[in-house]
Amino acid sequence: MEPSLKLVEPAFGHRKAFLATVADYQAAGEDRYQPLLEIFRTDFRGYVHHLRLMARGVGLKPGWVPYTVFWSVKPGLPLVVGELHIRHWLVPALEKEGGHIGYTIAPSLRGKGFGTLQLALGLQKARALFDLDRVLVTCDSDNVASARVIQKNGGVFENEVVSDYSGKRVSRYWMELAPQEPRTRVRGERDEHKVR
Ligand SMILES: CC(C)(COP(=O)(O)OP(=O)(O)OC[C@H]1O[C@@H](n2cnc3c(N)ncnc32)[C@H](O)[C@@H]1OP(=O)(O)O)[C@@H](O)C(=O)NCCC(=O)NCCS
């Protein structure tokens, strides 16, 4: 059966749903997108373009690695359900506490299983597009919901560290990704998304 949730690349066509999600965060008093509100209003196309550049590693901040952002959408829902970032490889700071994958679910849609499903879909992308066979996912140790999302996706707890940024305790989990099914390449097909 097709999963009811789908990860899509950010595109201008999702603008209305994405802005509804931004409003959802504001209504919940969460400032996740606060610094970007002006750019969303005035240059959404530019924002989407910026995300594409980040995925290609163009214009990254010093020390950052390329990362690909996905939005999760579900037919019939007027909001972008969530957002998931895949960092293409680890550098020491990510290895210590950031991990490969970050995610969030729109506040009004939490607690319905989307977070768990979204990470499962993200793990498939990590395997298929970035050839990762082992993925590090971390969360603040007091983030019970995120820890459950990780555990339900097979995360194996390695250890706890103290964040260099927040001073909070961060739990580190590894996930082994199953090998991909061999697939016959269609003549002329290109690996447009494969970055490494
Ligand atoms: C973490 C987050 C993505 C989880 O998404 P979600 O859609 O609520 O997750 P699910 O509905 O799949 O729930 C996963 C598990 O967490 C549990 N859970 C959800 N919200 C919870 C809460 N507030 N307190 C305790 N457990 C909670 C669920 O009961 C479920 O566990 P169960 O199956 O054992 O019952 C979401 O809470 C979120 O976006 N939080 C803010 C951003 C964030 O913390 N991102 C992760 C950074 S590491």
Short mmCIF file of C-alpha atoms in Angstrom, two decimals, residues 28-168:
data_model
loop_
_atom_site.label_atom_id
_atom_site.label_comp_id
_atom_site.label_asym_id
_atom_site.label_seq_id
_atom_site.Cartn_x
_atom_site.Cartn_y
_atom_site.Cartn_z
CA ALA A 28 1.16 27.57 18.58
CA GLY A 29 3.62 30.23 19.75
CA GLU A 30 6.60 28.44 18.19
CA ASP A 31 9.14 30.69 16.51
CA ARG A 32 10.70 28.10 14.21
CA TYR A 33 10.22 30.16 11.03
CA GLN A 34 10.19 33.60 12.63
CA PRO A 35 13.48 34.87 11.10
CA LEU A 36 12.28 33.85 7.62
CA LEU A 37 8.80 35.37 7.63
CA GLU A 38 9.79 38.39 5.56
CA ILE A 39 11.50 36.31 2.89
CA PHE A 40 8.52 33.94 2.73
CA ARG A 41 6.27 36.95 2.12
CA THR A 42 8.42 38.74 -0.41
CA ASP A 43 10.46 36.06 -2.18
CA PHE A 44 9.20 32.54 -1.67
CA ARG A 45 10.66 31.51 -5.00
CA GLY A 46 14.05 32.74 -3.82
CA TYR A 47 13.70 30.73 -0.63
CA VAL A 48 13.00 27.55 -2.58
CA HIS A 49 15.98 28.33 -4.79
CA HIS A 50 18.14 28.81 -1.68
CA LEU A 51 17.15 25.34 -0.43
CA ARG A 52 18.15 23.86 -3.78
CA LEU A 53 21.54 25.55 -3.55
CA MET A 54 22.05 24.13 -0.06
CA ALA A 55 21.34 20.66 -1.41
CA ARG A 56 24.04 21.22 -4.03
CA GLY A 57 26.44 22.62 -1.45
CA VAL A 58 26.51 26.08 -3.05
CA GLY A 59 27.02 29.02 -0.68
CA LEU A 60 27.00 26.99 2.53
CA LYS A 61 27.99 28.64 5.79
CA PRO A 62 31.52 27.72 6.87
CA GLY A 63 31.63 24.28 8.42
CA TRP A 64 28.24 23.25 7.03
CA VAL A 65 27.76 20.25 4.76
CA PRO A 66 25.24 20.07 1.92
CA TYR A 67 21.76 19.25 3.15
CA THR A 68 18.55 18.40 1.39
CA VAL A 69 15.21 19.57 2.73
CA PHE A 70 12.02 17.62 2.11
CA TRP A 71 8.48 18.67 2.91
CA SER A 72 5.97 16.00 3.76
CA VAL A 73 2.56 16.30 2.25
CA LYS A 74 -0.61 14.30 2.47
CA PRO A 75 -3.37 14.59 -0.13
CA GLY A 76 -6.35 16.39 1.31
CA LEU A 77 -4.43 18.23 4.03
CA PRO A 78 -4.08 21.98 3.46
CA LEU A 79 -0.79 22.16 5.40
CA VAL A 80 2.70 20.92 4.73
CA VAL A 81 2.69 18.23 7.41
CA GLY A 82 6.37 18.43 8.28
CA GLU A 83 9.90 19.10 7.22
CA LEU A 84 12.88 16.77 7.20
CA HIS A 85 16.52 17.64 6.51
CA ILE A 86 19.17 15.17 5.45
CA ARG A 87 22.78 16.21 5.88
CA HIS A 88 24.74 14.41 3.24
CA TRP A 89 27.62 13.41 5.47
CA LEU A 90 28.90 14.01 8.98
CA VAL A 91 31.57 16.42 10.18
CA PRO A 92 32.76 16.32 13.81
CA ALA A 93 30.03 18.63 15.16
CA LEU A 94 27.34 16.58 13.40
CA GLU A 95 28.95 13.33 14.49
CA LYS A 96 28.90 14.59 18.05
CA GLU A 97 25.40 16.00 18.28
CA GLY A 98 23.65 17.08 15.07
CA GLY A 99 23.33 13.78 13.26
CA HIS A 100 22.33 13.14 9.66
CA ILE A 101 18.62 13.87 9.90
CA GLY A 102 16.54 16.61 11.50
CA TYR A 103 12.76 16.92 11.42
CA THR A 104 9.68 18.66 12.67
CA ILE A 105 5.91 18.22 12.37
CA ALA A 106 3.42 21.10 12.24
CA PRO A 107 2.15 21.66 15.81
CA SER A 108 -1.51 20.96 15.07
CA LEU A 109 -0.64 17.65 13.41
CA ARG A 110 1.56 16.15 16.11
CA GLY A 111 0.71 12.98 17.98
CA LYS A 112 -0.94 11.35 14.97
CA GLY A 113 1.95 9.17 13.83
CA PHE A 114 3.26 11.57 11.16
CA GLY A 115 6.61 12.09 12.89
CA THR A 116 7.29 8.36 12.92
CA LEU A 117 6.22 7.90 9.30
CA GLN A 118 8.11 10.96 8.11
CA LEU A 119 11.38 9.67 9.56
CA ALA A 120 10.76 6.24 8.00
CA LEU A 121 10.38 7.95 4.61
CA GLY A 122 13.49 10.04 5.31
CA LEU A 123 15.52 6.92 5.99
CA GLN A 124 14.44 5.54 2.61
CA LYS A 125 15.61 8.75 0.95
CA ALA A 126 18.91 8.64 2.85
CA ARG A 127 19.54 5.19 1.47
CA ALA A 128 18.27 5.75 -2.04
CA LEU A 129 19.63 9.22 -2.77
CA PHE A 130 22.70 9.57 -0.61
CA ASP A 131 23.85 5.97 -0.38
CA LEU A 132 24.00 6.09 3.39
CA ASP A 133 23.98 2.66 5.00
CA ARG A 134 24.12 3.90 8.58
CA VAL A 135 22.48 7.05 9.86
CA LEU A 136 22.95 9.01 13.06
CA VAL A 137 19.85 10.67 14.51
CA THR A 138 20.01 12.67 17.72
CA CYS A 139 17.57 14.46 19.98
CA ASP A 140 17.62 16.37 23.23
CA SER A 141 17.40 13.70 25.90
CA ASP A 142 14.28 15.32 27.33
CA ASN A 143 12.49 15.32 23.95
CA VAL A 144 10.36 12.27 24.65
CA ALA A 145 8.37 12.43 21.41
CA SER A 146 11.47 12.66 19.23
CA ALA A 147 13.17 9.84 21.13
CA ARG A 148 10.11 7.66 20.49
CA VAL A 149 10.13 8.56 16.80
CA ILE A 150 13.76 7.45 16.63
CA GLN A 151 13.25 4.27 18.62
CA LYS A 152 10.20 3.29 16.58
CA ASN A 153 12.36 3.59 13.49
CA GLY A 154 14.95 1.19 14.85
CA GLY A 155 17.37 3.67 16.39
CA VAL A 156 19.92 2.03 18.64
CA PHE A 157 21.02 4.25 21.50
CA GLU A 158 24.78 4.81 21.55
CA ASN A 159 25.37 7.43 24.23
CA GLU A 160 24.50 10.79 25.65
CA VAL A 161 26.64 13.90 25.20
CA VAL A 162 26.40 17.47 26.40
CA SER A 163 25.68 19.91 23.58
CA ASP A 164 28.39 22.46 22.82
CA TYR A 165 25.62 24.86 21.74
CA SER A 166 22.82 24.53 24.27
CA GLY A 167 24.54 22.80 27.19
CA LYS A 168 21.65 20.31 27.14
#
